[in-house]
PDB file of C-alpha atoms in Angstrom:
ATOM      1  CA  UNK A   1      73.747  91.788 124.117  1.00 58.00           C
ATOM      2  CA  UNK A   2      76.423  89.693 122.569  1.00 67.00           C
ATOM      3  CA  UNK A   3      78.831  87.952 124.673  1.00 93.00           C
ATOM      4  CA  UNK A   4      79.858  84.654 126.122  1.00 95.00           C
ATOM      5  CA  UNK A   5      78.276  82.471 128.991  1.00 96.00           C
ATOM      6  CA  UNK A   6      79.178  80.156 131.370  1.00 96.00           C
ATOM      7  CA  UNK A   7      77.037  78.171 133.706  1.00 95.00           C
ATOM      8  CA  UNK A   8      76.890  77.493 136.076  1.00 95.00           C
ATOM      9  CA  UNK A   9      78.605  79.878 138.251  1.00 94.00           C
ATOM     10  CA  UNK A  10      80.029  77.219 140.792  1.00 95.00           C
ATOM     11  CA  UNK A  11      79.247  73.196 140.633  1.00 94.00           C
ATOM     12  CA  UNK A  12      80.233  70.665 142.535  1.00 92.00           C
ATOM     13  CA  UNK A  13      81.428  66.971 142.055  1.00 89.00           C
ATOM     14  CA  UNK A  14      81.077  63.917 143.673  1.00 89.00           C
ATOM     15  CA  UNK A  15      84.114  61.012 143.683  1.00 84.00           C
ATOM     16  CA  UNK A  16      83.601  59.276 140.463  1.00 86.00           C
ATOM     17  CA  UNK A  17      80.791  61.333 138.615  1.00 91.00           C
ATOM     18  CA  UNK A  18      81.618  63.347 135.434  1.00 94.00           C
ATOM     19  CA  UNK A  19      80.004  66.944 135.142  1.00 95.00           C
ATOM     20  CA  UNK A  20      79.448  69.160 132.055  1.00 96.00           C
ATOM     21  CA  UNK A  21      80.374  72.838 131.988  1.00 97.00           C
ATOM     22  CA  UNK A  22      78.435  75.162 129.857  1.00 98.00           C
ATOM     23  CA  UNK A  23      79.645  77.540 127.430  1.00 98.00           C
ATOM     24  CA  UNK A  24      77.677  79.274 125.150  1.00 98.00           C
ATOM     25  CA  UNK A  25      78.657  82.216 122.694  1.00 97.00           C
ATOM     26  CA  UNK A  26      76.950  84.825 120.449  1.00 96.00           C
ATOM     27  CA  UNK A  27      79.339  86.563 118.839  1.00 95.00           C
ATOM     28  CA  UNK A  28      79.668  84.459 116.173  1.00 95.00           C
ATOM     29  CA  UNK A  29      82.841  83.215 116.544  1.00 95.00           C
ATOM     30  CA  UNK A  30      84.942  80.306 114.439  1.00 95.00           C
ATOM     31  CA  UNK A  31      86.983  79.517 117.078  1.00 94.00           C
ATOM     32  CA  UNK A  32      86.450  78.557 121.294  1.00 96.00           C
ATOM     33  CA  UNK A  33      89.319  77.699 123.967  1.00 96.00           C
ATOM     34  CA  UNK A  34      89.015  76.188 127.028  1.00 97.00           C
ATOM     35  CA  UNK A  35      90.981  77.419 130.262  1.00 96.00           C
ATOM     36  CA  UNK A  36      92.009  75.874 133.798  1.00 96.00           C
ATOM     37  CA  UNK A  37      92.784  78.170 136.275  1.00 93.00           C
ATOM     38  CA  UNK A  38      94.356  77.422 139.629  1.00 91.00           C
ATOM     39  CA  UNK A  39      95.164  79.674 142.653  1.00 83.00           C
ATOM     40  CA  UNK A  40      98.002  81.900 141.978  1.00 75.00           C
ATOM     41  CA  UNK A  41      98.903  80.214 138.072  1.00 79.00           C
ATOM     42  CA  UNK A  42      98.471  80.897 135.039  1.00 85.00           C
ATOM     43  CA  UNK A  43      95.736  80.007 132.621  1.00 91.00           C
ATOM     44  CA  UNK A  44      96.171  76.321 131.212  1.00 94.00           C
ATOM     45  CA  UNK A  45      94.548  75.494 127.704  1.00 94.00           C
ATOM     46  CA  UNK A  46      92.113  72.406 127.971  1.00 97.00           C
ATOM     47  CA  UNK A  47      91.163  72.186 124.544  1.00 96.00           C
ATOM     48  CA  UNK A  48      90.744  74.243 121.518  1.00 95.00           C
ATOM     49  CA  UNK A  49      88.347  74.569 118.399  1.00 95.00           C
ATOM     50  CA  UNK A  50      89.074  76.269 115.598  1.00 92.00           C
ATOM     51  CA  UNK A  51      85.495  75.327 113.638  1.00 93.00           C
ATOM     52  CA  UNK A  52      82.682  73.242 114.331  1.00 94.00           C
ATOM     53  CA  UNK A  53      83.011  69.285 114.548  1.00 95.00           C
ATOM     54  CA  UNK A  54      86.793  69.940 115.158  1.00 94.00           C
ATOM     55  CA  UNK A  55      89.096  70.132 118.266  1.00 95.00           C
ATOM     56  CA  UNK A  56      92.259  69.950 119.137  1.00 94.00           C
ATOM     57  CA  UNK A  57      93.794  68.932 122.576  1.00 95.00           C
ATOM     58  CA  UNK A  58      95.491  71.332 124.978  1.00 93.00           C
ATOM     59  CA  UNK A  59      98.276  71.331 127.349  1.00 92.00           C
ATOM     60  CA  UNK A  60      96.106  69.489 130.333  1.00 95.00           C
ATOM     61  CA  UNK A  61      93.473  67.259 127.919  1.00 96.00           C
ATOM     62  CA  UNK A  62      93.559  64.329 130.172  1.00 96.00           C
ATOM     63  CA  UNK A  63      90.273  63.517 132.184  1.00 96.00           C
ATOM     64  CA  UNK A  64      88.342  65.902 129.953  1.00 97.00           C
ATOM     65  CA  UNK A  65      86.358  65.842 127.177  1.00 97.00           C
ATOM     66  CA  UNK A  66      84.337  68.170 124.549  1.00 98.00           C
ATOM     67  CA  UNK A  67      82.504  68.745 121.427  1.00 97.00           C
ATOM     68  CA  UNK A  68      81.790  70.791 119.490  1.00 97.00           C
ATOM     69  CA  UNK A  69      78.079  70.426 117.532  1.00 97.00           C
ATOM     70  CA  UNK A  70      77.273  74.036 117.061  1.00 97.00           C
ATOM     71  CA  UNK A  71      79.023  76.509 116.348  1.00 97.00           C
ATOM     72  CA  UNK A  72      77.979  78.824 119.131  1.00 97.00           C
ATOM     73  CA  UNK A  73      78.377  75.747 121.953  1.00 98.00           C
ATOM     74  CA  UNK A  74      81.432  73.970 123.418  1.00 98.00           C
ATOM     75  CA  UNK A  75      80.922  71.979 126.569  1.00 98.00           C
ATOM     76  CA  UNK A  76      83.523  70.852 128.616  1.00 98.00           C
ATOM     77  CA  UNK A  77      83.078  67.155 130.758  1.00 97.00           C
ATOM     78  CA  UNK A  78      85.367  66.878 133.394  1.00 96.00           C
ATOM     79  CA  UNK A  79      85.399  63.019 133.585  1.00 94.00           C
ATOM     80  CA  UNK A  80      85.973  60.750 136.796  1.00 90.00           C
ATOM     81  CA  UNK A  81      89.595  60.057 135.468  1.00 89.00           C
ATOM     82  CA  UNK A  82      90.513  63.665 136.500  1.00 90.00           C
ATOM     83  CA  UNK A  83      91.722  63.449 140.099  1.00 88.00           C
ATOM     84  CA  UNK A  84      92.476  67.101 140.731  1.00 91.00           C
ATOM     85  CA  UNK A  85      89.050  68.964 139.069  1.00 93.00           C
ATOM     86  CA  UNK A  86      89.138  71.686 141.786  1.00 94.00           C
ATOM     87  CA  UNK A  87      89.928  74.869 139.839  1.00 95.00           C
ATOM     88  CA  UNK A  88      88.756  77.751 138.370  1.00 94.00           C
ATOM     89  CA  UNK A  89      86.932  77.060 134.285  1.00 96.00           C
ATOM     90  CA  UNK A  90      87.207  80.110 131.839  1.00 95.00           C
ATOM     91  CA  UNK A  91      85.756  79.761 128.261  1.00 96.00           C
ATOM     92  CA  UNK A  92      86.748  81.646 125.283  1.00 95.00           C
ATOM     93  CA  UNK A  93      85.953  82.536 122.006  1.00 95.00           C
ATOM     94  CA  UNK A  94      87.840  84.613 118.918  1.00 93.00           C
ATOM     95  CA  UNK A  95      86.715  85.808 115.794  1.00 92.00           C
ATOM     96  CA  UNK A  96      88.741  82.621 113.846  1.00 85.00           C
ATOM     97  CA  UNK A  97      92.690  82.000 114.317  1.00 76.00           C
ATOM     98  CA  UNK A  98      94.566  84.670 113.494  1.00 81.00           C
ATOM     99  CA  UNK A  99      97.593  85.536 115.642  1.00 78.00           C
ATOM    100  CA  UNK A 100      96.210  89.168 116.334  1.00 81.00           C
ATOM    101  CA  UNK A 101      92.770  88.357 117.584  1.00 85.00           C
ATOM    102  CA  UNK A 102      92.157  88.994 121.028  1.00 86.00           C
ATOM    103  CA  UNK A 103      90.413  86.362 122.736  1.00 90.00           C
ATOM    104  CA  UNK A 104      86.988  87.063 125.256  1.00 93.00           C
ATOM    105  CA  UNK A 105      86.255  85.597 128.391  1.00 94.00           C
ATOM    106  CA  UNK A 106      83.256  83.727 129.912  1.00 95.00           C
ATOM    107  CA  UNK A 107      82.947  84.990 133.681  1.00 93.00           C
ATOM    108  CA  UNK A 108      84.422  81.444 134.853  1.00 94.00           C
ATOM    109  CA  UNK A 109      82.990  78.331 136.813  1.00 95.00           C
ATOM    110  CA  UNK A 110      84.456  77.449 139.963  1.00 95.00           C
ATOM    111  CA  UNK A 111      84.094  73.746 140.428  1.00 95.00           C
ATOM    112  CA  UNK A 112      85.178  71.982 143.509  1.00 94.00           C
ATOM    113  CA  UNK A 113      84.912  68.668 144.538  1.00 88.00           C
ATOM    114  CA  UNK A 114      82.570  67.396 147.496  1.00 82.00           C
TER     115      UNK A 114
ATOM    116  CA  UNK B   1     107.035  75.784 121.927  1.00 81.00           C
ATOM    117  CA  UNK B   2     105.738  78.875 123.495  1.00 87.00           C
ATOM    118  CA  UNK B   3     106.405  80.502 126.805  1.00 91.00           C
ATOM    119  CA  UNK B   4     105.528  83.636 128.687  1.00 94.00           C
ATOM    120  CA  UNK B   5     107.629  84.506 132.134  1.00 95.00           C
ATOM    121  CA  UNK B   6     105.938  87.351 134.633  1.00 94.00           C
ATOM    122  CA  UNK B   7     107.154  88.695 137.872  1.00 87.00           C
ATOM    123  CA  UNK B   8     105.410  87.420 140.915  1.00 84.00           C
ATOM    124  CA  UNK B   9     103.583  89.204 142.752  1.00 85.00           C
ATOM    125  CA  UNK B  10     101.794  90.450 144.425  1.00 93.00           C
ATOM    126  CA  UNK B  11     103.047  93.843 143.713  1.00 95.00           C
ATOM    127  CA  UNK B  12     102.012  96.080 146.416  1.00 97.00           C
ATOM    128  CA  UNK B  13     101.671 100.144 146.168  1.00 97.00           C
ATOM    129  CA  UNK B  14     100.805 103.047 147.436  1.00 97.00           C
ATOM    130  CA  UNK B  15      97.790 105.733 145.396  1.00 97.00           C
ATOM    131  CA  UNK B  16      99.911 107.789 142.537  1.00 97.00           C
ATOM    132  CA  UNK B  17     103.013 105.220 142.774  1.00 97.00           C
ATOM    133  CA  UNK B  18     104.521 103.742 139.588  1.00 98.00           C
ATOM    134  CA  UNK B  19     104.083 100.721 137.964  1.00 97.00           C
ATOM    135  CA  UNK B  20     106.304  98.400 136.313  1.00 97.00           C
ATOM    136  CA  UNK B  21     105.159  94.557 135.581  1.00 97.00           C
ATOM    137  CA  UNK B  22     108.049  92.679 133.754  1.00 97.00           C
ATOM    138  CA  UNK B  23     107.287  89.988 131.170  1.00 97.00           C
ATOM    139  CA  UNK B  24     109.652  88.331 128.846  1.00 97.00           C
ATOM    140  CA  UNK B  25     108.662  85.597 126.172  1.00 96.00           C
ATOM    141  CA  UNK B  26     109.900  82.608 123.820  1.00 94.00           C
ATOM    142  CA  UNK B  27     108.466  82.160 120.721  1.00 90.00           C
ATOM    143  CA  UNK B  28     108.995  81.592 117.382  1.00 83.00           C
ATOM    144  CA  UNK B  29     108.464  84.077 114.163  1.00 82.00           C
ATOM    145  CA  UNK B  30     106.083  87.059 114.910  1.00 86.00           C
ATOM    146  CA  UNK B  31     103.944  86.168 117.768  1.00 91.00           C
ATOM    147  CA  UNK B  32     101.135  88.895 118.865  1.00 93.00           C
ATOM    148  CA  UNK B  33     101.450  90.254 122.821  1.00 96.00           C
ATOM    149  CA  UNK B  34      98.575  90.906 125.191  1.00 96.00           C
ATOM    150  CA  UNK B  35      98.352  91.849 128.579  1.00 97.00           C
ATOM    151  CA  UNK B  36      94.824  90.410 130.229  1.00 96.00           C
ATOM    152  CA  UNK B  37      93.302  91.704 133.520  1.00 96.00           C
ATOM    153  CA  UNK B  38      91.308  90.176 136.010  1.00 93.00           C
ATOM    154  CA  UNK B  39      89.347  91.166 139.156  1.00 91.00           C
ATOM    155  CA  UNK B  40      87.995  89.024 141.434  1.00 84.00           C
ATOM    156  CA  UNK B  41      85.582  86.192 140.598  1.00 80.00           C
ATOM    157  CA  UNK B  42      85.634  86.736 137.002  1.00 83.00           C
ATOM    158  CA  UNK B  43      86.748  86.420 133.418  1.00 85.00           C
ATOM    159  CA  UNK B  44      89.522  88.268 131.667  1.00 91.00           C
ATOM    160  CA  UNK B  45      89.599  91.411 129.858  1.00 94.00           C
ATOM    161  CA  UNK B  46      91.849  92.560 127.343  1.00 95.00           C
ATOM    162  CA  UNK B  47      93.723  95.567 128.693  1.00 97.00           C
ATOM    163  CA  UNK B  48      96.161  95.958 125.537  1.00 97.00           C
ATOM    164  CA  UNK B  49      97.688  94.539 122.744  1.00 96.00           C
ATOM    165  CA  UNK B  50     101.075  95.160 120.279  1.00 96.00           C
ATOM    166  CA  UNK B  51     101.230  92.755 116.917  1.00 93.00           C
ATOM    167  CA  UNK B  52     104.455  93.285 115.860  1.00 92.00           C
ATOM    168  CA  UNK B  53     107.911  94.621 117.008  1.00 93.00           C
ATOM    169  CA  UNK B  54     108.118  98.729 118.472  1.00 95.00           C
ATOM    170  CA  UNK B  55     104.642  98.263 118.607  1.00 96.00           C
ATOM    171  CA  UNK B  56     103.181 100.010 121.650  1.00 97.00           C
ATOM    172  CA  UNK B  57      99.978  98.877 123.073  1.00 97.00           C
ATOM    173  CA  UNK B  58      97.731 101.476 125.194  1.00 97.00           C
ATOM    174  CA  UNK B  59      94.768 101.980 127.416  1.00 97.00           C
ATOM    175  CA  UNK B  60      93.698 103.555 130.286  1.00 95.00           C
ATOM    176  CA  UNK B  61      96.563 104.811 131.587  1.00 97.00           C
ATOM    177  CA  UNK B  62      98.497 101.208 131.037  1.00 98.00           C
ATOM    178  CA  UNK B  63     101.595 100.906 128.369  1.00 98.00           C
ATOM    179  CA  UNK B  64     103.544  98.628 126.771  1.00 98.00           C
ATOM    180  CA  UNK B  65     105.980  98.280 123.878  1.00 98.00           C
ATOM    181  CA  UNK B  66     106.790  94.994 122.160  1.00 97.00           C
ATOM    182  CA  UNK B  67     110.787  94.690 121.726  1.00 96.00           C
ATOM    183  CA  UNK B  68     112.004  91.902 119.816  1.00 93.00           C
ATOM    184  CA  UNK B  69     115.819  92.342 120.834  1.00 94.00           C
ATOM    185  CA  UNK B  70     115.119  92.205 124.416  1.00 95.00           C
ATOM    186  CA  UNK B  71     111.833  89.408 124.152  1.00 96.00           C
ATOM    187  CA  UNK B  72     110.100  91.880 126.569  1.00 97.00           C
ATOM    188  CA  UNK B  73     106.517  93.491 127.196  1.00 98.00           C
ATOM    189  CA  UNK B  74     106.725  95.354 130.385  1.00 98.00           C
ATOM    190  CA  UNK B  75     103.320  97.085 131.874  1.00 98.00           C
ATOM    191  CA  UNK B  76     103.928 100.286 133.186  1.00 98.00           C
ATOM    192  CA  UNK B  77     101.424 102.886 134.547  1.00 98.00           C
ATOM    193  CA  UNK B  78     102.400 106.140 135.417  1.00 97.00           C
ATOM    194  CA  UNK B  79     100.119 106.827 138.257  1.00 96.00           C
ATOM    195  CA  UNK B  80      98.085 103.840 139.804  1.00 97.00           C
ATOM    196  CA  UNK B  81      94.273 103.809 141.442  1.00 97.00           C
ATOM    197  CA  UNK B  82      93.337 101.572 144.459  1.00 96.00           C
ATOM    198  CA  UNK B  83      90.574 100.701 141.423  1.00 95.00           C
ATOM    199  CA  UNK B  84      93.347  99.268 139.421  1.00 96.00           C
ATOM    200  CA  UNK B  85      93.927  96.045 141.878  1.00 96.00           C
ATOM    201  CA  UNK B  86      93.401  92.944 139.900  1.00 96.00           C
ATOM    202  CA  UNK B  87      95.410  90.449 138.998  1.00 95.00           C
ATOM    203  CA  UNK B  88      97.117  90.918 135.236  1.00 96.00           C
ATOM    204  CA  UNK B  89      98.327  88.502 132.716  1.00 96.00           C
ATOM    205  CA  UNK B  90     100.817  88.815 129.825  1.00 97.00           C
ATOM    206  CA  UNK B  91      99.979  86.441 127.052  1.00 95.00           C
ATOM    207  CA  UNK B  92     101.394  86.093 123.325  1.00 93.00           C
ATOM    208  CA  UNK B  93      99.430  84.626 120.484  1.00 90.00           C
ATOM    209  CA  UNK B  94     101.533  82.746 117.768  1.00 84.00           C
ATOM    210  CA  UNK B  95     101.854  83.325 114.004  1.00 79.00           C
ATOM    211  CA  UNK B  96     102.771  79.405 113.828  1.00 73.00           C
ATOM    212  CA  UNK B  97     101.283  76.427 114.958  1.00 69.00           C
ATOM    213  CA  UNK B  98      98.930  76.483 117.106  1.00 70.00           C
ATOM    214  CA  UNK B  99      96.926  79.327 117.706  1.00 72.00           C
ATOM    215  CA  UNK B 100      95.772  79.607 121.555  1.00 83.00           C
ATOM    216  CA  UNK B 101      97.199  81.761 123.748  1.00 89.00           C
ATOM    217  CA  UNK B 102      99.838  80.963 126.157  1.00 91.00           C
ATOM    218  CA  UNK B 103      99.467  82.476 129.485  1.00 93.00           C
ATOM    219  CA  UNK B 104     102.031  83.974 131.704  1.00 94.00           C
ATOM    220  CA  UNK B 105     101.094  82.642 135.697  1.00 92.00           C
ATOM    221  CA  UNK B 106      99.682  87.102 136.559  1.00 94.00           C
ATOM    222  CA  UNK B 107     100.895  89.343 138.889  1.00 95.00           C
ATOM    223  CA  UNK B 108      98.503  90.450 141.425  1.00 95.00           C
ATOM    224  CA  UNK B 109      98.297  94.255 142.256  1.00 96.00           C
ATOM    225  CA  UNK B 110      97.116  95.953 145.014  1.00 96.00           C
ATOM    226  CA  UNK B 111      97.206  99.542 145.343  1.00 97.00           C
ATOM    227  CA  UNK B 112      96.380 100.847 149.136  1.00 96.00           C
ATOM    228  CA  UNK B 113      95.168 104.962 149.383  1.00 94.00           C
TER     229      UNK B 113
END
């Protein structure tokens, strides 16, 4: 059952701490994206990987952080210097780069700040 | 660099009504369109796509047709189902640069019976 997945499902963060967000794909895919989503916007890119020990910053980089070891992994940190970390996470994955690949969705983290 | 303008919502109808969800774009060269959908509490799924001008993306019930003179890719349903309230997103991948998709900010739908 290929697919992507995120976990958890909803996490919470104390003032200060830094949390990891999973994302994990099978689909064998070159490239993974990282989404923020917040009530009634748009999606705003993160960061972006096109291959494996290689990424590229987003629109909103700042107080976040990833890697990207393995091909099929790409956790996101949301570090202590992000102030406003209550949103919704998607992670996505596409075939490689090309301008007509669709992209597919994790089902999301919600993480909101205690 | 890349932008993608939607109607806000939300867009309220009745069972059977018509459906029109405007989105216009900037871009430069060739840039693929995609409109996303999303119901509650959970990821997106690609509803359609067009890659290239007159192009006219379809499924389920949902059209749209890429037009380059206009920088347009307007949803339209013919006849919508309460089962069709989500929230939908217009997106456009470039052929230049970089390579993520930019996001329109959705247009929520709800249909009542």
């Amino acid at each position: 059952d290929g697919g992507i997945t995120q976990s958890p499902k909803y996490l919470f963060r104390k003032e200060g701490q830094n949390v990891t967000l999973s994302c994990e794909q099978n689909l064998n895919h070159d490239a993974m994206y990282w989404y923020r989503q917040d009530p009634g916007q748009g999606l705003r890119l993160i960061y972006y990987s096109q291959i494996v020990n290689d990424f590229q910053k987003g629109d909103i980089a700042e107080g976040y952080s990833v890697s990207r070891e393995k091909k099929e992994s790409f956790p996101l940190t949301v570090t202590s210097a992000q102030k406003n970390p209550t949103a919704f996470y998607l992670c996505a994955s596409s075939p490689g780069g090309g301008p007509k690949e669709k992209l597919f969705f994790g089902s999301g983290t919600q993480l909101s700040v205690l | 660099g890349n932008s993608v303008t939607q109607m806000e919502g939300p867009v309220t109808l009745s069972e059977e009504a018509f459906l029109t969800i405007n989105c216009t774009y900037t871009a430069t060269g060739y840039p693929s369109l995609f409109w996303y959908v999303q119901y509650p509490g959970e990821g997106l799924q690609l509803l359609l796509k067009a890659t290239k001008a007159d192009d006219k993306g379809s499924n389920k019930g949902f059209e749209a047709t890429y037009r380059k003179e206009t920088t347009s890719f307007h949803l339209e349903k013919g006849s919508v189902q309460v089962s069709d309230s989500a929230v939908y997103f217009c997106a456009l991948r470039g052929d230049t640069g970089r390579r993520a998709l930019t996001f329109g900010s959705g247009t929520r739908l709800q249909v009542q019976p």
